[in-house]
Amino acid sequence: MKVFLGDLVLIQGSIMKKDDRSRINCIFENFVTFLRKCTFCVLSVGPIPEHIAYIMDGNRRYAKKQNLIEGTGHRVGFLALMSMLKYCYEMGVRYVTIYAFSIDNFKRRPEEVQSLMDLMQEKIEGLMEEESIVNRYGVRVHFLGNLKLLSEPVRLAAERAMVATANNSKAVLSICVAYNSTNEIVHAVEKACEEKWEEISLLNASGSGYGLIGLECIEKDEGENLIKLIDIEKHMYVSVAPDPDILIRTSGETRLSNFLLWQSAYCYLYSTPVLWPEIGFRHLLWAILNFQRNHFYLEKKRKQL
Amino acid sequence: MLFSLSLSISPTTLTSSPRFKFHSCPHVLPPTPKPPPPRLRASSQAHHVILHDNGTVAGAGAPVEENILPAGLRRESMPRHVALVMDGNRRWARIRGLPVGSGYEAGVRSLRSVVELCCKLGIRVLSVFAFSSENWFRPQAEVEFLMELFERGMRDEMGSLLRENIRISVIGDSSKLSRSLQELITRTEETTKTNCGLQLIVAVSYSGQYDIVQACQKIALKVKDGLIEPNDINESLIKQELETNCTEFPYPDLLIRTSGELRISNFLLWQLAYTELFFAQSLWPDFGEVEFLEALQAFQQRQRRYGGRDF
């Protein structure tokens, strides 16, 4: 059993000093990283997904399972997230989207919500530090959702993070917070209608609306010409990234829970029974292998058509 | 690990008296006979569906009595609305060296059997993804075959639909369908609209994104006509304009997709927000009572939290 106690590590009853631990850990990490990169080379013979989305489920169950105090599950979950991001960016996955906090999660107990908000603020501020993963891999961070629902400190931290990483261009991390898909679609429709309405008003005001006046007389096509799929899509929060190739949900649940409903129309849905804080490299590897197998099958199917 | 929930349940069955006549198809080999499922325990009461003189059915849509539910299924946890993506018909035919059409015809038989099961289990709504917007890109001959199959099926099953008190609703972009099919759909919907048993929603020329876009277009018209402001737009308004507004229960509790494919393929996107997804390995023509009951049992074991309460 390994227990981290500040700078000391208790390994199977013997205590090692910090320096020895650092050296051994460093060698071990380098070796593991080398093996991982070899694995990615092999994997890259097949298609690598451009965009992976994660529903990070199972933090509370993990805490209960490990007899941890409430909230610790999410902290361990954050560490798991950092690892998964590292693996994704090393592999060449350009876009990662995570379901950090749903609008539905506001229904939880106020203490739990507050604790999650505090954790988020702490970790967002951590992302801005120089040695953080976003700077190491050149990741631009977006916070997507109805941010007005967040408390001011969290919202401000999120806005600062977006500004601070705006020039990063190697990869994108979309953190969905105060988000759900139906809310996103409503927002997109509202914006699309406002935009169209402004366009029509401007054209009418400038006297060049004759084409649209003509349009008003054509009852049948009226609706179709007003709003198109593309008008809605461009106002989606998640339009900063292409549609996900894989959507991974942990903890064994097999549902979307109002996440990326529009964008996951053709996405490969992968559910794994592992709890989010326990997710590791092998789970991602397995998900990618299955994605690749399915991708080949779909290509074959398309050719048969 | 790929998930496909394969739970073993003690084999049970419902009374088996086929209500739908089977089309004869010279191309289809007789299916491999499955072992007859064991009968249910005899119940002490006889449960009948009472047909009134005016054609309505007493207790239609009302729960089936507990002691004739297959073992392991709980009445109170039965999904009200089940959605189906009936995938695997072409693969089924290819494996058997049969023409693709045979796969679809075998699929129709599977659908009949699932519809019958839903009626008996008291499921209120069954939505099936018969033909997606993307399917128009399939070979012309295949598309024509499917349209003809659909038209023939609807015409021939009218009697059964009335007997079984099934209400038919068709959703999708009907403008792409032939005039005769559009008229048939209108007639069928009209004739069955007072039926209060199972509501069978058939999605033809449909996609989830199309549904949301057409709802938005209707809302945009209302905005243009000054009936509502853009900031009046909310989830309830969109829900009312979606094509699933034809039913009291527009959101499926359970979606089953066959053939092992792990994707939604643009079916009912908005409506699937909290739907439990079940991916069955069987190809659709092989999906029968056992597989359906397995899916229902898996559904009943799920914990649905809706993002809120503790587990």
Coordinates of C-alpha atoms in Angstrom, one line a residue:
Chain A
M1 CA 0.0 0.0 0.0
K2 CA 1.3 3.4 -0.9
V3 CA 0.2 6.5 1.1
F4 CA 1.4 10.0 0.2
L5 CA 2.1 12.0 3.3
G6 CA 3.5 15.4 2.2
D7 CA 7.1 14.8 1.2
L8 CA 7.4 11.3 2.5
V9 CA 6.2 8.1 0.9
L10 CA 5.4 5.1 3.0
I11 CA 6.0 2.1 0.9
Q12 CA 5.2 -1.2 2.4
G13 CA 6.3 -0.2 5.8
S14 CA 9.6 1.5 5.0
I15 CA 10.0 5.2 4.8
M16 CA 12.1 6.7 2.0
K17 CA 13.5 10.2 1.9
K18 CA 12.5 12.8 -0.6
D19 CA 15.7 12.7 -2.8
D20 CA 15.7 9.0 -3.3
R21 CA 12.0 8.9 -4.1
S22 CA 12.4 11.7 -6.6
R23 CA 15.2 10.0 -8.5
I24 CA 13.5 6.6 -8.6
N25 CA 10.2 8.2 -9.6
C26 CA 11.9 10.2 -12.3
I27 CA 13.6 7.2 -13.9
F28 CA 10.3 5.2 -13.6
E29 CA 8.3 8.0 -15.1
N30 CA 10.7 8.5 -18.1
F31 CA 10.6 4.8 -18.8
V32 CA 6.8 4.7 -18.6
T33 CA 6.5 7.7 -20.8
F34 CA 8.9 6.1 -23.4
L35 CA 6.7 2.9 -23.4
R36 CA 3.6 5.1 -23.8
K37 CA 5.0 7.0 -26.7
C38 CA 5.9 3.7 -28.4
T39 CA 2.4 2.5 -27.9
F40 CA 1.1 5.8 -29.5
C41 CA 3.4 5.2 -32.5
V42 CA 1.8 1.8 -33.0
L43 CA -1.7 3.2 -32.5
S44 CA -1.1 6.0 -35.0
V45 CA -0.9 3.4 -37.8
G46 CA -4.7 3.6 -37.5
P47 CA -6.9 6.6 -37.2
I48 CA -6.4 8.8 -34.1
P49 CA -9.5 10.6 -33.0
E50 CA -9.3 14.4 -33.4
H51 CA -11.7 15.0 -30.6
I52 CA -12.5 13.0 -27.5
A53 CA -15.2 14.0 -25.0
Y54 CA -15.4 12.7 -21.5
I55 CA -18.3 12.3 -19.0
M56 CA -16.3 12.1 -15.8
D57 CA -18.7 10.0 -13.8
G58 CA -18.1 8.1 -10.6
N59 CA -16.2 10.5 -8.3
R60 CA -18.7 10.2 -5.5
R61 CA -18.9 6.5 -5.8
Y62 CA -15.1 6.3 -5.7
A63 CA -15.0 8.3 -2.5
K64 CA -17.6 6.1 -0.9
K65 CA -15.8 3.0 -2.1
Q66 CA -12.4 4.2 -0.7
N67 CA -14.0 5.5 2.5
L68 CA -12.8 9.0 1.8
I69 CA -14.4 12.2 3.1
E70 CA -16.9 13.8 0.8
G71 CA -15.3 15.9 -2.0
T72 CA -12.1 13.9 -2.0
G73 CA -13.4 11.8 -4.9
H74 CA -13.5 14.8 -7.1
R75 CA -10.0 15.8 -6.1
V76 CA -8.7 12.4 -7.1
G77 CA -10.8 12.7 -10.2
F78 CA -9.0 15.9 -11.0
L79 CA -5.6 14.1 -10.9
A80 CA -7.1 11.4 -13.2
L81 CA -8.2 14.2 -15.6
M82 CA -4.7 15.6 -15.7
S83 CA -3.3 12.2 -16.6
M84 CA -5.9 11.6 -19.3
L85 CA -5.2 15.1 -20.8
K86 CA -1.5 14.3 -20.9
Y87 CA -2.1 11.0 -22.7
C88 CA -4.6 12.6 -25.2
Y89 CA -2.3 15.5 -26.1
E90 CA 0.8 13.1 -26.3
M91 CA -1.2 11.0 -28.7
G92 CA -2.1 13.9 -30.9
V93 CA -5.7 14.3 -30.0
R94 CA -6.3 18.0 -30.7
Y95 CA -9.6 18.6 -28.9
V96 CA -10.7 17.3 -25.6
T97 CA -14.1 18.2 -24.1
I98 CA -15.1 17.4 -20.5
Y99 CA -18.4 17.5 -18.7
A100 CA -17.2 19.2 -15.5
F101 CA -20.5 20.5 -14.1
S102 CA -24.0 20.1 -15.5
I103 CA -26.8 22.6 -14.9
D104 CA -28.6 19.6 -13.3
N105 CA -25.8 19.3 -10.8
F106 CA -27.1 22.5 -9.2
K107 CA -29.9 20.3 -7.8
R108 CA -27.4 18.6 -5.5
R109 CA -27.0 19.6 -1.8
P110 CA -25.8 23.2 -1.5
E111 CA -22.7 22.1 0.5
E112 CA -21.7 19.7 -2.3
V113 CA -22.2 22.3 -5.0
Q114 CA -20.2 24.9 -3.0
S115 CA -17.4 22.4 -2.5
L116 CA -17.3 21.6 -6.2
M117 CA -17.3 25.3 -7.0
D118 CA -14.4 25.9 -4.6
L119 CA -12.5 23.0 -6.2
M120 CA -13.1 24.3 -9.7
Q121 CA -11.9 27.8 -8.8
E122 CA -8.8 26.3 -7.2
K123 CA -8.0 24.1 -10.1
I124 CA -8.7 26.8 -12.7
E125 CA -6.2 29.1 -11.0
G126 CA -3.8 26.2 -11.0
L127 CA -4.1 25.9 -14.7
M128 CA -2.6 29.3 -15.1
E129 CA 0.6 28.4 -13.4
E130 CA 3.6 28.1 -15.7
E131 CA 4.3 24.4 -15.2
S132 CA 0.6 23.4 -15.7
I133 CA -0.4 21.1 -18.4
V134 CA -2.1 23.8 -20.5
N135 CA 1.2 25.6 -20.9
R136 CA 3.3 22.5 -21.4
Y137 CA 1.1 21.4 -24.3
G138 CA 0.0 24.7 -25.7
V139 CA -3.6 24.2 -24.8
R140 CA -6.2 26.8 -25.3
V141 CA -8.9 26.6 -22.7
H142 CA -12.6 27.3 -23.2
F143 CA -15.2 27.3 -20.5
L144 CA -18.5 26.5 -22.2
G145 CA -22.0 26.8 -20.7
N146 CA -24.3 29.2 -19.1
L147 CA -21.5 30.9 -17.2
K148 CA -23.9 33.5 -15.7
L149 CA -25.1 30.6 -13.4
L150 CA -21.7 30.4 -11.8
S151 CA -20.7 32.4 -8.7
E152 CA -18.7 35.5 -9.6
P153 CA -15.3 34.2 -8.3
V154 CA -15.5 31.1 -10.4
R155 CA -16.8 32.9 -13.5
L156 CA -14.0 35.5 -13.2
A157 CA -11.4 32.8 -12.8
A158 CA -12.8 31.0 -15.9
E159 CA -12.7 34.2 -17.9
R160 CA -9.1 35.0 -16.8
A161 CA -8.1 31.4 -17.8
M162 CA -9.6 31.9 -21.3
V163 CA -7.8 35.2 -21.8
A164 CA -4.5 33.8 -20.5
T165 CA -4.6 30.8 -22.9
A166 CA -6.1 32.6 -25.9
N167 CA -2.8 32.5 -27.8
N168 CA -2.2 28.8 -27.2
S169 CA -2.8 27.0 -30.5
K170 CA -1.6 23.4 -30.3
A171 CA -4.6 21.9 -28.7
V172 CA -8.0 22.8 -27.2
L173 CA -9.6 21.9 -23.9
S174 CA -13.3 22.6 -23.6
I175 CA -14.6 22.5 -20.1
C176 CA -18.3 22.3 -20.0
V177 CA -19.5 23.9 -16.8
A178 CA -23.0 25.1 -15.9
Y179 CA -23.8 23.3 -19.2
N180 CA -26.4 21.1 -20.6
S181 CA -27.2 20.3 -24.1
T182 CA -30.8 21.4 -24.2
N183 CA -29.9 24.7 -22.6
E184 CA -27.1 25.0 -25.3
I185 CA -29.6 24.4 -28.1
V186 CA -32.1 26.9 -26.6
H187 CA -29.4 29.4 -26.4
A188 CA -28.3 28.7 -30.0
V189 CA -31.9 29.0 -31.3
E190 CA -32.4 32.2 -29.4
K191 CA -29.2 33.7 -30.9
A192 CA -30.0 32.5 -34.4
C193 CA -33.5 34.1 -34.2
E194 CA -32.1 37.3 -32.8
E195 CA -29.5 37.4 -35.6
K196 CA -32.0 36.7 -38.3
W197 CA -34.4 39.3 -36.9
E198 CA -31.7 41.9 -36.8
E199 CA -30.7 41.0 -40.4
I200 CA -34.3 41.3 -41.6
S201 CA -34.9 44.6 -39.6
L202 CA -31.7 46.1 -41.1
L203 CA -32.6 45.1 -44.6
N204 CA -36.1 46.5 -44.3
A205 CA -34.8 49.7 -42.7
S206 CA -32.4 50.2 -45.6
G207 CA -35.1 49.7 -48.1
S208 CA -33.4 46.7 -49.7
G209 CA -35.7 44.2 -48.0
Y210 CA -37.7 43.6 -51.2
G211 CA -36.3 40.2 -51.5
L212 CA -37.4 39.3 -48.0
I213 CA -40.8 41.0 -48.5
G214 CA -41.2 38.7 -51.4
L215 CA -40.2 35.9 -49.1
E216 CA -43.0 36.7 -46.7
C217 CA -45.5 36.0 -49.5
I218 CA -44.1 32.5 -50.0
E219 CA -45.8 30.8 -47.2
K220 CA -44.4 27.3 -47.8
D221 CA -40.7 28.2 -47.8
E222 CA -41.0 30.9 -45.2
G223 CA -39.8 28.9 -42.3
E224 CA -37.1 27.1 -44.2
N225 CA -35.4 30.2 -45.3
L226 CA -35.4 31.8 -41.9
I227 CA -33.3 29.4 -40.0
K228 CA -31.0 26.7 -41.3
L229 CA -29.0 24.0 -39.5
I230 CA -25.8 26.0 -39.9
D231 CA -27.4 29.1 -38.2
I232 CA -28.0 27.0 -35.1
E233 CA -24.7 25.2 -35.2
K234 CA -22.6 28.3 -35.2
H235 CA -24.2 29.6 -32.0
M236 CA -23.6 26.4 -30.1
Y237 CA -21.2 26.8 -27.1
V238 CA -19.2 23.8 -28.3
S239 CA -18.7 25.2 -31.8
V240 CA -15.1 25.9 -30.8
A241 CA -14.4 22.2 -31.7
P242 CA -15.6 19.8 -34.3
D243 CA -18.0 17.1 -33.3
P244 CA -16.4 14.5 -31.0
D245 CA -15.2 11.2 -32.5
I246 CA -15.5 9.3 -29.2
L247 CA -17.5 10.1 -26.2
I248 CA -16.2 8.2 -23.2
R249 CA -18.3 7.8 -20.1
T250 CA -17.0 6.2 -17.0
S251 CA -18.7 4.3 -14.1
G252 CA -20.7 2.0 -16.3
E253 CA -23.6 4.3 -16.9
T254 CA -24.8 4.2 -20.5
R255 CA -26.6 7.5 -21.1
L256 CA -25.7 11.0 -22.4
S257 CA -27.1 12.9 -19.4
N258 CA -27.8 15.9 -21.5
F259 CA -24.2 16.2 -22.8
L260 CA -23.4 17.1 -26.4
L261 CA -26.8 15.7 -27.7
W262 CA -26.5 17.6 -31.0
Q263 CA -22.8 16.9 -31.5
S264 CA -22.8 13.2 -30.6
A265 CA -25.2 12.3 -33.5
Y266 CA -22.6 10.1 -35.1
C267 CA -20.1 9.8 -32.3
Y268 CA -18.8 6.5 -31.1
L269 CA -20.2 6.0 -27.6
Y270 CA -17.9 4.2 -25.3
S271 CA -18.9 3.3 -21.7
T272 CA -16.5 1.7 -19.3
P273 CA -17.3 0.4 -15.8
V274 CA -14.2 2.0 -14.2
L275 CA -15.0 4.9 -11.9
W276 CA -13.5 8.2 -13.2
P277 CA -10.8 8.6 -10.5
E278 CA -9.6 5.1 -11.4
I279 CA -9.3 5.7 -15.2
G280 CA -5.9 5.1 -16.7
F281 CA -3.9 4.8 -19.8
R282 CA -5.1 1.2 -20.5
H283 CA -8.7 2.4 -20.6
L284 CA -8.0 5.1 -23.1
L285 CA -5.9 2.6 -25.1
W286 CA -8.8 0.2 -25.2
A287 CA -11.3 2.9 -26.2
I288 CA -9.0 4.0 -29.1
L289 CA -8.6 0.4 -30.3
N290 CA -12.3 -0.1 -30.3
F291 CA -12.8 3.2 -32.1
Q292 CA -10.3 2.2 -34.7
R293 CA -11.9 -1.1 -35.2
N294 CA -15.3 0.5 -35.6
H295 CA -13.8 3.2 -37.9
F296 CA -12.5 0.5 -40.3
Y297 CA -15.9 -1.2 -40.3
L298 CA -17.7 2.0 -41.1
E299 CA -15.3 2.8 -43.9
K300 CA -15.9 -0.7 -45.3
K301 CA -19.7 -0.2 -45.0
R302 CA -19.4 3.2 -46.9
K303 CA -17.5 1.6 -49.7
Q304 CA -20.1 -1.1 -50.1
L305 CA -22.9 1.5 -50.6
Chain B
M1 CA -14.2 -3.1 -22.3
L2 CA -17.1 -2.8 -24.7
F3 CA -20.3 -2.8 -23.0
S4 CA -23.2 -4.8 -24.1
L5 CA -25.2 -5.8 -21.1
S6 CA -25.7 -9.5 -21.4
L7 CA -27.6 -10.5 -18.4
S8 CA -29.0 -14.0 -18.0
I9 CA -32.6 -14.1 -17.0
S10 CA -34.7 -17.2 -16.4
P11 CA -36.4 -17.8 -19.7
T12 CA -40.0 -16.9 -19.6
T13 CA -42.5 -16.1 -22.2
L14 CA -45.8 -14.5 -22.8
T15 CA -48.7 -16.2 -24.4
S16 CA -47.8 -16.8 -28.0
S17 CA -50.5 -16.3 -30.5
P18 CA -49.2 -14.4 -33.5
R19 CA -51.5 -11.5 -34.3
F20 CA -49.8 -10.4 -37.5
K21 CA -49.9 -12.4 -40.6
F22 CA -46.5 -13.1 -42.1
H23 CA -45.7 -12.2 -45.6
S24 CA -44.5 -15.0 -47.7
C25 CA -41.2 -14.2 -49.3
P26 CA -39.7 -16.8 -51.7
H27 CA -36.2 -15.5 -50.9
V28 CA -36.2 -16.0 -47.2
L29 CA -35.0 -19.2 -45.8
P30 CA -36.9 -20.4 -42.8
P31 CA -35.3 -19.0 -39.7
T32 CA -33.2 -21.3 -37.6
P33 CA -35.7 -22.7 -35.1
K34 CA -35.1 -21.4 -31.6
P35 CA -36.0 -23.7 -28.7
P36 CA -39.5 -23.0 -27.5
P37 CA -39.3 -20.8 -24.4
P38 CA -40.8 -22.2 -21.3
R39 CA -44.3 -21.1 -20.4
L40 CA -45.1 -18.7 -17.6
R41 CA -46.4 -20.0 -14.3
A42 CA -50.2 -20.3 -14.5
S43 CA -51.8 -17.3 -12.8
S44 CA -54.8 -17.8 -10.6
Q45 CA -56.8 -15.2 -12.5
A46 CA -57.5 -14.9 -16.1
H47 CA -56.5 -11.5 -17.5
H48 CA -58.3 -10.4 -20.6
V49 CA -58.4 -7.4 -22.6
I50 CA -62.1 -6.4 -22.9
L51 CA -63.2 -5.1 -26.3
H52 CA -66.2 -2.8 -26.0
D53 CA -68.8 -2.5 -28.7
N54 CA -67.6 0.9 -29.7
G55 CA -64.2 -0.6 -30.5
T56 CA -62.3 0.8 -27.5
V57 CA -60.4 -1.5 -25.3
A58 CA -60.9 -1.5 -21.6
G59 CA -57.7 -1.1 -19.7
A60 CA -55.8 -0.4 -22.9
G61 CA -52.5 1.1 -22.0
A62 CA -53.2 0.1 -18.4
P63 CA -50.7 -2.1 -16.6
V64 CA -50.6 -5.8 -17.2
E65 CA -51.1 -7.6 -13.9
E66 CA -47.9 -8.3 -12.0
N67 CA -48.1 -12.0 -12.0
I68 CA -48.0 -12.4 -15.7
L69 CA -44.9 -10.2 -16.2
P70 CA -41.9 -12.2 -17.1
A71 CA -39.7 -13.1 -14.1
G72 CA -37.3 -10.4 -13.0
L73 CA -39.4 -7.5 -14.4
R74 CA -41.0 -5.0 -12.1
R75 CA -44.3 -3.3 -13.1
E76 CA -43.3 0.0 -11.5
S77 CA -40.0 0.2 -13.3
M78 CA -41.3 -0.6 -16.8
P79 CA -40.2 2.1 -19.3
R80 CA -43.1 4.1 -20.7
H81 CA -41.4 4.9 -23.9
V82 CA -38.9 2.6 -25.7
A83 CA -37.0 3.7 -28.8
L84 CA -35.5 1.3 -31.2
V85 CA -32.7 1.6 -33.8
M86 CA -33.3 -1.5 -35.9
D87 CA -29.8 -2.0 -37.2
G88 CA -28.3 -5.1 -38.9
N89 CA -30.8 -6.1 -41.5
R90 CA -28.4 -5.9 -44.4
R91 CA -25.7 -7.7 -42.5
W92 CA -28.1 -10.4 -41.5
A93 CA -29.0 -11.0 -45.2
R94 CA -25.3 -10.9 -46.3
I95 CA -24.3 -13.5 -43.7
R96 CA -27.0 -15.8 -45.2
G97 CA -26.1 -15.1 -48.8
L98 CA -29.5 -13.5 -49.3
P99 CA -30.5 -10.3 -51.1
V100 CA -30.6 -7.2 -48.9
G101 CA -34.4 -7.1 -49.3
S102 CA -34.7 -10.3 -47.4
G103 CA -32.9 -8.8 -44.5
Y104 CA -35.5 -5.9 -44.3
E105 CA -38.4 -8.3 -44.6
A106 CA -37.0 -10.4 -41.7
G107 CA -36.6 -7.1 -39.9
V108 CA -40.3 -6.4 -40.3
R109 CA -41.1 -9.7 -38.7
S110 CA -38.9 -8.8 -35.7
L111 CA -40.7 -5.5 -35.4
R112 CA -44.0 -7.2 -35.3
S113 CA -42.9 -9.4 -32.5
V114 CA -41.5 -6.5 -30.5
V115 CA -44.7 -4.5 -31.1
E116 CA -46.7 -7.4 -29.8
L117 CA -44.5 -7.7 -26.7
C118 CA -44.8 -4.0 -26.0
C119 CA -48.6 -4.3 -26.2
K120 CA -48.6 -7.1 -23.7
L121 CA -46.1 -5.5 -21.3
G122 CA -48.1 -2.3 -21.2
I123 CA -45.4 -0.1 -22.7
R124 CA -47.1 3.1 -23.8
V125 CA -45.0 4.3 -26.7
L126 CA -42.6 2.5 -29.0
S127 CA -40.5 4.7 -31.4
V128 CA -38.7 3.0 -34.3
F129 CA -36.1 4.5 -36.5
A130 CA -37.3 3.1 -39.8
F131 CA -35.6 5.4 -42.3
S132 CA -33.2 8.1 -41.5
S133 CA -32.5 11.3 -43.5
E134 CA -29.1 9.9 -44.4
N135 CA -30.6 6.7 -45.8
W136 CA -31.7 8.7 -48.9
F137 CA -28.1 8.3 -50.0
R138 CA -28.3 4.6 -50.2
P139 CA -28.6 2.9 -53.7
Q140 CA -31.8 3.9 -55.4
A141 CA -33.1 0.4 -55.7
E142 CA -32.7 -0.2 -52.0
V143 CA -34.5 3.1 -51.2
E144 CA -37.4 2.2 -53.5
F145 CA -37.6 -1.3 -52.0
L146 CA -37.8 0.2 -48.5
M147 CA -40.5 2.7 -49.5
E148 CA -42.5 0.0 -51.1
L149 CA -42.0 -2.3 -48.0
F150 CA -43.2 0.5 -45.8
E151 CA -46.2 1.3 -47.9
R152 CA -47.2 -2.4 -48.2
G153 CA -46.7 -3.0 -44.5
M154 CA -48.8 0.0 -43.4
R155 CA -51.6 -1.0 -45.8
D156 CA -51.6 -4.7 -44.9
E157 CA -51.3 -4.2 -41.2
M158 CA -54.3 -1.8 -40.8
G159 CA -56.5 -4.6 -39.6
S160 CA -54.1 -5.7 -37.0
L161 CA -53.5 -2.2 -35.8
L162 CA -57.2 -1.7 -35.2
R163 CA -57.6 -5.1 -33.5
E164 CA -54.6 -4.4 -31.3
N165 CA -55.7 -0.9 -30.6
I166 CA -52.4 0.5 -31.7
R167 CA -52.1 4.2 -32.7
I168 CA -49.7 5.0 -35.5
S169 CA -47.8 8.3 -35.7
V170 CA -45.2 9.0 -38.4
I171 CA -42.5 11.6 -37.9
G172 CA -40.0 12.9 -40.3
D173 CA -39.7 15.0 -43.4
S174 CA -42.7 13.6 -45.3
S175 CA -42.1 16.0 -48.3
K176 CA -39.5 13.6 -49.6
L177 CA -42.0 10.7 -49.6
S178 CA -44.1 9.7 -52.6
R179 CA -47.6 11.2 -52.7
S180 CA -49.3 7.8 -52.3
L181 CA -47.2 7.1 -49.2
Q182 CA -48.0 10.5 -47.7
E183 CA -51.7 9.9 -48.3
L184 CA -51.5 6.5 -46.8
I185 CA -49.7 7.8 -43.7
T186 CA -52.3 10.5 -43.3
R187 CA -55.1 8.0 -43.6
T188 CA -53.5 5.5 -41.2
E189 CA -52.8 8.2 -38.6
E190 CA -56.4 9.4 -38.9
T191 CA -57.9 6.0 -38.7
T192 CA -55.9 5.0 -35.6
K193 CA -55.8 8.3 -33.8
T194 CA -58.5 7.3 -31.3
N195 CA -56.8 4.0 -30.4
C196 CA -55.5 4.1 -26.9
G197 CA -53.2 1.1 -26.7
L198 CA -49.6 1.2 -27.7
Q199 CA -48.6 4.3 -29.7
L200 CA -46.2 3.2 -32.4
I201 CA -44.1 6.2 -33.7
V202 CA -42.4 5.4 -36.9
A203 CA -39.6 7.7 -37.9
V204 CA -39.3 7.9 -41.7
S205 CA -37.0 10.4 -43.4
Y206 CA -36.2 11.6 -39.9
S207 CA -33.2 12.8 -38.1
G208 CA -32.7 14.3 -34.6
Q209 CA -31.0 17.4 -36.1
Y210 CA -33.8 17.8 -38.7
D211 CA -36.3 17.6 -35.9
I212 CA -34.6 20.4 -33.9
V213 CA -34.1 22.5 -37.0
Q214 CA -37.8 22.3 -38.0
A215 CA -38.8 23.1 -34.4
C216 CA -36.6 26.2 -34.6
Q217 CA -38.0 27.2 -37.9
K218 CA -41.5 27.2 -36.5
I219 CA -40.3 29.2 -33.5
A220 CA -38.5 31.6 -35.8
L221 CA -41.7 32.2 -37.6
K222 CA -43.5 33.0 -34.4
V223 CA -40.7 35.4 -33.6
K224 CA -41.0 37.0 -37.0
D225 CA -44.7 37.3 -36.6
G226 CA -44.2 39.0 -33.2
L227 CA -45.9 36.2 -31.3
I228 CA -42.9 35.7 -29.1
E229 CA -39.6 37.4 -28.4
P230 CA -36.3 35.6 -28.9
N231 CA -35.7 35.6 -25.1
D232 CA -39.1 33.8 -24.6
I233 CA -37.5 30.7 -26.3
N234 CA -37.1 28.0 -23.7
E235 CA -36.8 24.2 -23.5
S236 CA -40.6 23.8 -23.2
L237 CA -41.2 25.8 -26.4
I238 CA -38.8 23.6 -28.3
K239 CA -40.3 20.5 -26.9
Q240 CA -43.7 21.5 -28.0
E241 CA -42.5 22.1 -31.6
L242 CA -40.6 18.8 -32.0
E243 CA -42.3 16.2 -34.0
T244 CA -42.6 14.0 -30.9
N245 CA -45.3 16.3 -29.7
C246 CA -47.6 13.7 -31.1
T247 CA -47.3 11.8 -27.9
E248 CA -47.8 12.3 -24.2
F249 CA -44.4 10.8 -23.5
P250 CA -42.0 12.2 -26.0
Y251 CA -38.8 11.3 -24.2
P252 CA -37.8 7.7 -24.4
D253 CA -36.8 6.0 -21.1
L254 CA -34.9 3.3 -23.0
L255 CA -33.2 3.3 -26.4
I256 CA -32.2 -0.1 -27.8
R257 CA -29.8 -0.3 -30.8
T258 CA -29.1 -3.7 -32.3
S259 CA -26.1 -5.1 -34.2
G260 CA -23.5 -3.9 -31.7
E261 CA -23.0 -0.4 -33.2
L262 CA -22.4 2.1 -30.4
R263 CA -23.9 5.3 -31.7
I264 CA -27.2 7.2 -31.9
S265 CA -26.9 7.9 -35.7
N266 CA -28.9 11.1 -35.4
F267 CA -32.0 9.6 -34.0
L268 CA -34.0 11.6 -31.4
L269 CA -31.2 13.7 -30.1
W270 CA -33.0 16.2 -27.9
Q271 CA -35.3 13.6 -26.6
L272 CA -32.5 11.3 -25.6
A273 CA -31.1 13.6 -23.0
Y274 CA -31.7 11.2 -20.0
T275 CA -32.5 8.1 -21.9
E276 CA -30.8 4.9 -20.9
L277 CA -29.0 3.4 -23.8
F278 CA -28.8 -0.3 -24.4
F279 CA -26.6 -1.7 -27.2
A280 CA -27.5 -5.3 -28.1
Q281 CA -25.1 -7.4 -30.1
S282 CA -27.9 -9.3 -32.1
L283 CA -28.7 -8.1 -35.6
W284 CA -32.2 -6.7 -35.8
P285 CA -33.8 -9.7 -37.5
D286 CA -32.5 -11.9 -34.7
F287 CA -33.7 -9.6 -32.0
G288 CA -36.6 -11.3 -30.3
E289 CA -38.4 -11.7 -27.0
V290 CA -35.4 -12.9 -25.1
E291 CA -33.2 -10.1 -26.2
F292 CA -36.0 -7.5 -25.6
L293 CA -36.7 -8.8 -22.1
E294 CA -32.9 -8.7 -21.4
A295 CA -32.9 -5.1 -22.4
L296 CA -35.8 -4.3 -20.1
Q297 CA -34.2 -6.1 -17.2
A298 CA -30.9 -4.2 -17.7
F299 CA -33.0 -1.0 -17.8
Q300 CA -34.6 -1.8 -14.6
Q301 CA -31.3 -2.2 -12.9
R302 CA -30.0 1.2 -13.9
Q303 CA -29.9 4.0 -11.3
R304 CA -31.3 7.1 -12.9
R305 CA -30.1 10.2 -11.0
Y306 CA -30.6 13.0 -13.6
G307 CA -27.5 14.7 -12.4
G308 CA -29.0 15.3 -9.0
R309 CA -29.4 13.1 -6.0
D310 CA -26.8 10.9 -4.4
F311 CA -26.5 7.3 -5.5

